[in-house]
PDB file of C-alpha atoms in Angstrom:
ATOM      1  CA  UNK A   1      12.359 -18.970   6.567  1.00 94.00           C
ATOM      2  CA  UNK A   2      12.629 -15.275   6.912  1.00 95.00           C
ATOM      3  CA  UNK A   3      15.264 -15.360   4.289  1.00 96.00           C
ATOM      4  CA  UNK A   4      13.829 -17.961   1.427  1.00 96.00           C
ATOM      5  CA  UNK A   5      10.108 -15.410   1.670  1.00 96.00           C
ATOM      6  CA  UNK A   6      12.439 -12.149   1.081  1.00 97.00           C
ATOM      7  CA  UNK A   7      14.993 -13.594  -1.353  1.00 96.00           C
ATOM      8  CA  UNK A   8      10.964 -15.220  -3.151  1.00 96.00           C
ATOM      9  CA  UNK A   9       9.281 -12.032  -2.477  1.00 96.00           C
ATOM     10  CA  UNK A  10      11.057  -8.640  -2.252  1.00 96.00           C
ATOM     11  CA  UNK A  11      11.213  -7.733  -6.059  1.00 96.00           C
ATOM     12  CA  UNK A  12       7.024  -8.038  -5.750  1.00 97.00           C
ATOM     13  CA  UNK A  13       7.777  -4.983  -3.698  1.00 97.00           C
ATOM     14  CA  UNK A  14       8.046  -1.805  -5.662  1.00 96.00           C
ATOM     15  CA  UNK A  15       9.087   2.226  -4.663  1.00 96.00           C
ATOM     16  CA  UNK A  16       5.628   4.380  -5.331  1.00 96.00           C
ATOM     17  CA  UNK A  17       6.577   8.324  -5.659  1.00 93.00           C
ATOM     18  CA  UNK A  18       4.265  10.820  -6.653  1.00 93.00           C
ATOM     19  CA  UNK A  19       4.495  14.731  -8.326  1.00 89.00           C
ATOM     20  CA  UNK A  20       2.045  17.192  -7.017  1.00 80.00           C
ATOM     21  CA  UNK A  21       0.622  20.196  -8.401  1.00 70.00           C
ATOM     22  CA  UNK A  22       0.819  23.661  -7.074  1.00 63.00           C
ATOM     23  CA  UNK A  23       0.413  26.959  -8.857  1.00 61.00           C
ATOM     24  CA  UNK A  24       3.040  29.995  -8.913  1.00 58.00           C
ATOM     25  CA  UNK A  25       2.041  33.629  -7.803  1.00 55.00           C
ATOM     26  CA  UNK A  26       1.101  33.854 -11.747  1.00 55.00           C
ATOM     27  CA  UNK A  27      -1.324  31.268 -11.142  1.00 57.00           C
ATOM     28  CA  UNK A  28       0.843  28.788 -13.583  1.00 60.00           C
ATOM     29  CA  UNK A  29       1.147  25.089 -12.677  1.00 58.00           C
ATOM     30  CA  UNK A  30       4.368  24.061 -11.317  1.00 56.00           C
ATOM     31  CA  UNK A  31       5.214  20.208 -10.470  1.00 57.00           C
ATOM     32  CA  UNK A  32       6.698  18.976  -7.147  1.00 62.00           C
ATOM     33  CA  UNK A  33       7.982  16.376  -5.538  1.00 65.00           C
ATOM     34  CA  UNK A  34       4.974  14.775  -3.608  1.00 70.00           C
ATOM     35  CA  UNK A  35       4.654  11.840  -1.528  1.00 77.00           C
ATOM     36  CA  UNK A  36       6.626   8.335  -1.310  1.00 88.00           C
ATOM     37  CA  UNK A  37       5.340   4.972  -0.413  1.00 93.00           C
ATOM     38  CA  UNK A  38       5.603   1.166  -1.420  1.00 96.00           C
ATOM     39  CA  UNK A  39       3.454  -1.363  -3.418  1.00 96.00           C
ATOM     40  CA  UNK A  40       2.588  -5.010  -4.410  1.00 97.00           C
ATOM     41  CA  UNK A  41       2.616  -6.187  -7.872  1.00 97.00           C
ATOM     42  CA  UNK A  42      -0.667  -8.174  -7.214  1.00 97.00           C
ATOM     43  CA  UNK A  43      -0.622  -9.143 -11.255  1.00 96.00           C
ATOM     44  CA  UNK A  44       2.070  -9.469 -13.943  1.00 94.00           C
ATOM     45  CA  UNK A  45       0.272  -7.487 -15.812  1.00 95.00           C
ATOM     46  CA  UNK A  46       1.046  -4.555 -14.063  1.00 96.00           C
ATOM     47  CA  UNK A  47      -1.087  -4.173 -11.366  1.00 98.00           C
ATOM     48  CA  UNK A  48       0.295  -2.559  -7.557  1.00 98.00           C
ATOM     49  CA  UNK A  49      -1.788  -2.268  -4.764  1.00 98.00           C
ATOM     50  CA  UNK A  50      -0.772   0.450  -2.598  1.00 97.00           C
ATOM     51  CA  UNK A  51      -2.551   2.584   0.175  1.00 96.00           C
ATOM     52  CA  UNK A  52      -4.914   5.332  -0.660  1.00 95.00           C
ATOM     53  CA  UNK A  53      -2.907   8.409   1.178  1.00 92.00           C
ATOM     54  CA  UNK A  54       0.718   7.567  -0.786  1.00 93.00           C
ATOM     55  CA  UNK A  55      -1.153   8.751  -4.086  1.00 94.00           C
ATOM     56  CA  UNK A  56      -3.913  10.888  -2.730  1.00 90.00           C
ATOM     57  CA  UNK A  57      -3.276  14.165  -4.582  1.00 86.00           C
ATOM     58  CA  UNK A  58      -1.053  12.569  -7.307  1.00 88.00           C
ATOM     59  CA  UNK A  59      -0.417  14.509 -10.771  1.00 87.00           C
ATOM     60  CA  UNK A  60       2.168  11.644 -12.125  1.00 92.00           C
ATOM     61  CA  UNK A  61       3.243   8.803 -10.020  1.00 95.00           C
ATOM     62  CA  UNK A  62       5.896   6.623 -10.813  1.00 95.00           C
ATOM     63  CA  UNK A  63       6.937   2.864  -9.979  1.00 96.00           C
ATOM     64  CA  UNK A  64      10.388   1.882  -9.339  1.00 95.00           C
ATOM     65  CA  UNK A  65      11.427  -2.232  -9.538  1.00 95.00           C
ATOM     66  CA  UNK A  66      14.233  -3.384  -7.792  1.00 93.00           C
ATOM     67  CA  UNK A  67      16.515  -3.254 -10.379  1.00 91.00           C
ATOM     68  CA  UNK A  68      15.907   0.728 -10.606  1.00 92.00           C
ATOM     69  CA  UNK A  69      13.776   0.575 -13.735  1.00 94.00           C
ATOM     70  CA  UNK A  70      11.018   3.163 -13.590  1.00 94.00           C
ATOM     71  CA  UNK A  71       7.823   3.109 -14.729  1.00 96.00           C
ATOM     72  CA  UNK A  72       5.235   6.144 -15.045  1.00 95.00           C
ATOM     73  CA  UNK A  73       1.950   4.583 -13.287  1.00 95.00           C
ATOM     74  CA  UNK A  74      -1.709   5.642 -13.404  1.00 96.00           C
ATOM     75  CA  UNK A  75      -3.703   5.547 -10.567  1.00 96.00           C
ATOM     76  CA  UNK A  76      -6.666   3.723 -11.939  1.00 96.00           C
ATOM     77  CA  UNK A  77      -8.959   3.169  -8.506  1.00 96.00           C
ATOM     78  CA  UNK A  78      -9.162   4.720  -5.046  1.00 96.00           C
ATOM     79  CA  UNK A  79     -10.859   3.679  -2.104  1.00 95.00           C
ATOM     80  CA  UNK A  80     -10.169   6.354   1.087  1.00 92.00           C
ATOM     81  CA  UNK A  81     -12.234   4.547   3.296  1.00 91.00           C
ATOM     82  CA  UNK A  82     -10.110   1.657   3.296  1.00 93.00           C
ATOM     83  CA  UNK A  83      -7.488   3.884   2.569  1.00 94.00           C
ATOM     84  CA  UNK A  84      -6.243   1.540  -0.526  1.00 96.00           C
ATOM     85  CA  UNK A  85      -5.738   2.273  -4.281  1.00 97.00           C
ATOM     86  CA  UNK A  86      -4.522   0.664  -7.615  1.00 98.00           C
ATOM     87  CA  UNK A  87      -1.577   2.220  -9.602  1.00 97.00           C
ATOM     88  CA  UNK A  88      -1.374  -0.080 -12.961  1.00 97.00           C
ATOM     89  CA  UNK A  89       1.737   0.609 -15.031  1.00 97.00           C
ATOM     90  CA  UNK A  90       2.523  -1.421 -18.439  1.00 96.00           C
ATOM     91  CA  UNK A  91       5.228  -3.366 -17.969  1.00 94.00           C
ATOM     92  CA  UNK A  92       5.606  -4.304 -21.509  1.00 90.00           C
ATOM     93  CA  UNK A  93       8.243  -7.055 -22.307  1.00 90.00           C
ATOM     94  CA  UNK A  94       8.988  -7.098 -18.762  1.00 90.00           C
ATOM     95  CA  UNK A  95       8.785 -10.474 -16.294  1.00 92.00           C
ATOM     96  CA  UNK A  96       7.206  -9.261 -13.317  1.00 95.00           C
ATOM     97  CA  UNK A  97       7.054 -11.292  -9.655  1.00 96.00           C
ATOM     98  CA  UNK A  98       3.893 -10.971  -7.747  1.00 97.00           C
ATOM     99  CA  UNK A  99       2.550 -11.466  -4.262  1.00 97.00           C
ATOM    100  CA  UNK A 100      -0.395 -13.666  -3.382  1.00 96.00           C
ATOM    101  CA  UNK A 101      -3.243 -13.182  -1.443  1.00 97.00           C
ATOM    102  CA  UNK A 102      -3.641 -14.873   1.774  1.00 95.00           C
ATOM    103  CA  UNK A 103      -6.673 -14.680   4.193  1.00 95.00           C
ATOM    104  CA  UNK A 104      -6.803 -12.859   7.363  1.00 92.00           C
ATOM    105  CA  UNK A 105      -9.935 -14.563   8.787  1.00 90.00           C
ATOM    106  CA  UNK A 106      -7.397 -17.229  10.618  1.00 88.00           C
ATOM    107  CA  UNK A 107      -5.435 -14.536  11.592  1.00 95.00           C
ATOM    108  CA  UNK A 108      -4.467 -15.548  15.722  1.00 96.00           C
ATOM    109  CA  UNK A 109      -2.788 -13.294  17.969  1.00 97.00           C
ATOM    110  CA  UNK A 110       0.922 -14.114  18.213  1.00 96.00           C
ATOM    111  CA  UNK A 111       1.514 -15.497  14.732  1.00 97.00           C
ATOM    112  CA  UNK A 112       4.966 -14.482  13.080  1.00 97.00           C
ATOM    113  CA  UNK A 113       4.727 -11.943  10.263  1.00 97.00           C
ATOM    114  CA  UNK A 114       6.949  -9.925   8.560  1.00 97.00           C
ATOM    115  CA  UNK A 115       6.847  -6.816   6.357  1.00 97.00           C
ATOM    116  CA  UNK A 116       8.625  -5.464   3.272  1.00 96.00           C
ATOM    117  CA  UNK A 117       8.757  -1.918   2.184  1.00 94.00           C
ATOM    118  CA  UNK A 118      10.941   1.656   2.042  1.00 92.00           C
ATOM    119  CA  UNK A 119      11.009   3.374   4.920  1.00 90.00           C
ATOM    120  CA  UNK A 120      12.805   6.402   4.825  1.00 87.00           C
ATOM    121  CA  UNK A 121      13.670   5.486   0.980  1.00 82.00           C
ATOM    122  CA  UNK A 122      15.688   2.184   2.116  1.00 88.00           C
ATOM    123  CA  UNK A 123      14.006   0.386  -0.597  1.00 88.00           C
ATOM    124  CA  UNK A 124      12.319  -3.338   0.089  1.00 91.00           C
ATOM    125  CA  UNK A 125      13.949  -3.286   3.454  1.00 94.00           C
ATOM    126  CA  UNK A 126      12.509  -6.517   5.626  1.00 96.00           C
ATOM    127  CA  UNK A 127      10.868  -6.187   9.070  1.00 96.00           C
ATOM    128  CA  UNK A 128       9.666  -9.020  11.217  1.00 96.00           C
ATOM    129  CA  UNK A 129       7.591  -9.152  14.778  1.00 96.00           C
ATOM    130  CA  UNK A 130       3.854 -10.881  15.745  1.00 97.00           C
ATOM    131  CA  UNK A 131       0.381 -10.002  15.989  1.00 97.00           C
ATOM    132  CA  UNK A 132      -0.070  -7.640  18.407  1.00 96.00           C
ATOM    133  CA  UNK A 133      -3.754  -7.263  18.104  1.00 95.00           C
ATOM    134  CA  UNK A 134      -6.916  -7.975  15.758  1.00 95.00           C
ATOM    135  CA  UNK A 135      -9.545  -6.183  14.952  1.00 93.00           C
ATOM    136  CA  UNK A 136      -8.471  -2.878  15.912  1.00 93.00           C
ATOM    137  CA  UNK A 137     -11.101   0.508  14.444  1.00 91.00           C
ATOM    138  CA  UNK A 138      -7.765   2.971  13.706  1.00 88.00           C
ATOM    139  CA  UNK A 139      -8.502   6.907  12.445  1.00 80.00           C
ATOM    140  CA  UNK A 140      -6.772   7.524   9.495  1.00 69.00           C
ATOM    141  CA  UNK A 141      -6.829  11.020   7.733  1.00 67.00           C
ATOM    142  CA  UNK A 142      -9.929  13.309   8.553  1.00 67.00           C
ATOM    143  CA  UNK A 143     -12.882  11.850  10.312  1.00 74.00           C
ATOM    144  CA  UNK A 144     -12.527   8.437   8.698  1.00 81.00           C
ATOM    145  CA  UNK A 145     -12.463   5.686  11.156  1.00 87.00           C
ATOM    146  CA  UNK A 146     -11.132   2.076   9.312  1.00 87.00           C
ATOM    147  CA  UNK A 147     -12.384  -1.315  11.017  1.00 88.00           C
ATOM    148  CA  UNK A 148     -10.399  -4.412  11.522  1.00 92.00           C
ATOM    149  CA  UNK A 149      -7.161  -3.722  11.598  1.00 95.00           C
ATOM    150  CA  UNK A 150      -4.242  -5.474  12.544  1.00 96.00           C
ATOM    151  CA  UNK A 151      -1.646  -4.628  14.799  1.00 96.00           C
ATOM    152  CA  UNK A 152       1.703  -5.487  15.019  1.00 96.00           C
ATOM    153  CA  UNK A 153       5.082  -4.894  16.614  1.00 95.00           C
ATOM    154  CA  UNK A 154       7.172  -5.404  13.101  1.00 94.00           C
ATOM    155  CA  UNK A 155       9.029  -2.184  12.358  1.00 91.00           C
ATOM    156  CA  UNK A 156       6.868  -0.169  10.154  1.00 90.00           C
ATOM    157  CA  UNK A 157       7.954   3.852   9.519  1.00 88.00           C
ATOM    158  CA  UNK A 158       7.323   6.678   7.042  1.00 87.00           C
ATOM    159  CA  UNK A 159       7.761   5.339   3.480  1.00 89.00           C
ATOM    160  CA  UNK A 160       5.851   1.483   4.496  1.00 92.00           C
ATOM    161  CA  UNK A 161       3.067   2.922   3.335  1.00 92.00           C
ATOM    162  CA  UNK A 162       1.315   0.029   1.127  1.00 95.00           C
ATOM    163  CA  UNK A 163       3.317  -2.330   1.148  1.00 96.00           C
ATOM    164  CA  UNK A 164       2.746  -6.035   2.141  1.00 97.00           C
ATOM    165  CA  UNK A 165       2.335  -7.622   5.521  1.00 97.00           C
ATOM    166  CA  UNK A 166       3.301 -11.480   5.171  1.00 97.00           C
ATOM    167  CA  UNK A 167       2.785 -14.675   7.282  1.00 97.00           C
ATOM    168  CA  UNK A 168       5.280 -17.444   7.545  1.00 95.00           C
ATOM    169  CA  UNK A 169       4.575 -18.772   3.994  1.00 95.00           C
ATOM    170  CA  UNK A 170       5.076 -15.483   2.216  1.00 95.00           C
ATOM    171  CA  UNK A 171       1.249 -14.836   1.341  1.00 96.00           C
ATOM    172  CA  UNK A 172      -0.138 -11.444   2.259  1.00 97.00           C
ATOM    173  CA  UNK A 173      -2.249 -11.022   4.988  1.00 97.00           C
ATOM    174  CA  UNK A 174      -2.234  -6.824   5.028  1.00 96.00           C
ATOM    175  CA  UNK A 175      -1.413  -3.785   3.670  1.00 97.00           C
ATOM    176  CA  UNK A 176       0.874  -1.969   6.038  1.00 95.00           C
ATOM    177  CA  UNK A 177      -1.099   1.249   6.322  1.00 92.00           C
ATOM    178  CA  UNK A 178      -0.338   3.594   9.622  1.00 87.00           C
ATOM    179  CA  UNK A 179       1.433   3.356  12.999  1.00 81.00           C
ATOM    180  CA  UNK A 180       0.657   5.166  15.884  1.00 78.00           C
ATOM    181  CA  UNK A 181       4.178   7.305  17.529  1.00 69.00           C
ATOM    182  CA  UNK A 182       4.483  10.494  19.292  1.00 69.00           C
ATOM    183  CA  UNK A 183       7.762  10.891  17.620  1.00 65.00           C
ATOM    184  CA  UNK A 184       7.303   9.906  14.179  1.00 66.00           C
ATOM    185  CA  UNK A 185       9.718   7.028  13.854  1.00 68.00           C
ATOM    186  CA  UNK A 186       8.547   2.989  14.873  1.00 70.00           C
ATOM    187  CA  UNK A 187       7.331   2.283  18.758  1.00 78.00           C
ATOM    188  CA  UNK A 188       6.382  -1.200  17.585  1.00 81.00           C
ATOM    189  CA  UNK A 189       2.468  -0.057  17.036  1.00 91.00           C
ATOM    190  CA  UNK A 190       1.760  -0.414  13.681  1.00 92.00           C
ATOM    191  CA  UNK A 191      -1.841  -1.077  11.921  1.00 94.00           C
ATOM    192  CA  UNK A 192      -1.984  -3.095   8.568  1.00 96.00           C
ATOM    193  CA  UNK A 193      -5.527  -3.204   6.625  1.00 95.00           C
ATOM    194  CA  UNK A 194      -6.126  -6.951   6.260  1.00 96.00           C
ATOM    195  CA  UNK A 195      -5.984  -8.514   3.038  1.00 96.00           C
ATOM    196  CA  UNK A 196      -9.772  -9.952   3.093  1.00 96.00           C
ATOM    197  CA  UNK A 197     -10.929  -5.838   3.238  1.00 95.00           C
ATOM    198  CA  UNK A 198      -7.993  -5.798  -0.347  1.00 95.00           C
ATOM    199  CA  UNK A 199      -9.916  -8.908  -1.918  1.00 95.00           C
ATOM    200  CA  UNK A 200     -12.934  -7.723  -1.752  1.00 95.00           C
ATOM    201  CA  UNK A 201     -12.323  -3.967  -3.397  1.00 95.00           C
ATOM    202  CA  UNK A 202      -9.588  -4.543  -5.498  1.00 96.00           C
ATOM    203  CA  UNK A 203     -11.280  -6.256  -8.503  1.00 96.00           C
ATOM    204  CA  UNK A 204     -14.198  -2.789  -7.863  1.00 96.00           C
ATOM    205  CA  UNK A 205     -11.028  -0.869  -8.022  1.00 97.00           C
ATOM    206  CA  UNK A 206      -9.713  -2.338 -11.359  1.00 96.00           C
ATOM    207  CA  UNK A 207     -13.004  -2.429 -12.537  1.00 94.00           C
ATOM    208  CA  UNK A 208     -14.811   0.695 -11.747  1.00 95.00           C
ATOM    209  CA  UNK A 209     -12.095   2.744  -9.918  1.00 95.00           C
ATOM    210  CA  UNK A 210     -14.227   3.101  -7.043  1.00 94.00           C
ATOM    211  CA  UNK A 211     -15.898   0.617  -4.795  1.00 93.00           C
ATOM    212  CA  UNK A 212     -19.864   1.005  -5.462  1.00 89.00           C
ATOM    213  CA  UNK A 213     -21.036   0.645  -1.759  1.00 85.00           C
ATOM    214  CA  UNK A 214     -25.065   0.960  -0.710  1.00 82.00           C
ATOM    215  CA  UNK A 215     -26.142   4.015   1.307  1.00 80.00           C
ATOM    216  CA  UNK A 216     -29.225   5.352   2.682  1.00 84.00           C
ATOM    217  CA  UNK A 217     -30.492   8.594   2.434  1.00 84.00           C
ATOM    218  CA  UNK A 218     -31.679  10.162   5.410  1.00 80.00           C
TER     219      UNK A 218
END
């Protein structure tokens, strides 16, 4: 099973690197290297869903497939407090596989899942483990608090970022978005933000760029 969801699913999974801008003592722009993560091809035509803090303070960002092609991306919506964002990219002539949405409302503790991403720049390497927990309120970056997660013991590190938490029939149920370590590396706590939160913002995302949420004004 584990093998007939990667060998269907792990070119869906794509490398997500970013330049950054900083300024000289001249005050001229220079470009650097910025931040890695991974990403879902939600939609042939180009669409990856990736988390929020992989592309934060982008200037260019840039797919990879996994045949090596590279693709420069925009980064056409952001949502921090779900901590998940849209980078579309034209794929042109190009036959892209995609990942389909599950639903994480019969989501049980102990259920096998397994995720796909680059950890460390090992691209579309497959972990696998359970539910470890539901409904878990996680800080990210800053004060923001995100509700629901999951938890899970599947091996998730630096460079997972985004990428797709599956179930047993290869649909995803999460976006693998932070793990909690003292050291840095995977001690089997790892948070994913479930897919139902990514169904409800992403068509906002693709839409407006920005999910239009109610407030009040006090």
């Amino acid at each position: 099973e584990n093998i007939e969801i990667y060998e269907r699913l792990n070119r869906a999974v794509v490398n997500v690197t970013t330049e950054t801008l900083s300024f000289s003592w001249f005050f001229e722009p220079v470009p650097r290297e910025g931040g890695t993560g991974s990403g879902s091809i939600i939609d042939d035509r180009g669409y990856v869903l990736t988390n929020y803090h992989v592309v934060e303070n982008a200037y260019k960002v840039f797919v990879t497939l996994a045949d090596g092609d590279q693709f420069e991306g925009e980064v056409i919506g952001k949502d921090p407090e779900n901590d998940l964002a849209i980078v579309h990219f034209d794929p042109g002539n190009y036959a892209l596989d995609t990942i389909a949405f599950g639903d994480s409302r019969q989501l049980k503790v102990g259920m096998k899942v397994l995720a796909i991403g680059n950890p460390f720049g090992f691209e579309r390497t497959l972990s696998t483990g359970i539910i470890s927990g539901l409904g878990r309120p996680v800080r990210g970056r800053g004060e923001l608090v995100i509700q629901d997660m999951i938890q899970t013991d599947a091996s998730i590190n630096p460079g997972n970022s985004g990428g797709p938490l599956l179930n047993s029939q290869g649909e995803m149920i999460g976006v693998t978005t932070v793990i909690y370590s003292p050291s840095g590396g995977s001690i089997g706590i790892g948070f994913a933000t479930p897919v139902d939160t990514a169904k409800r913002v992403v068509p906002q995302l693709i839409e407006f760029g920005a999910v239009i949420r109610g407030w009040i004004d006090i």
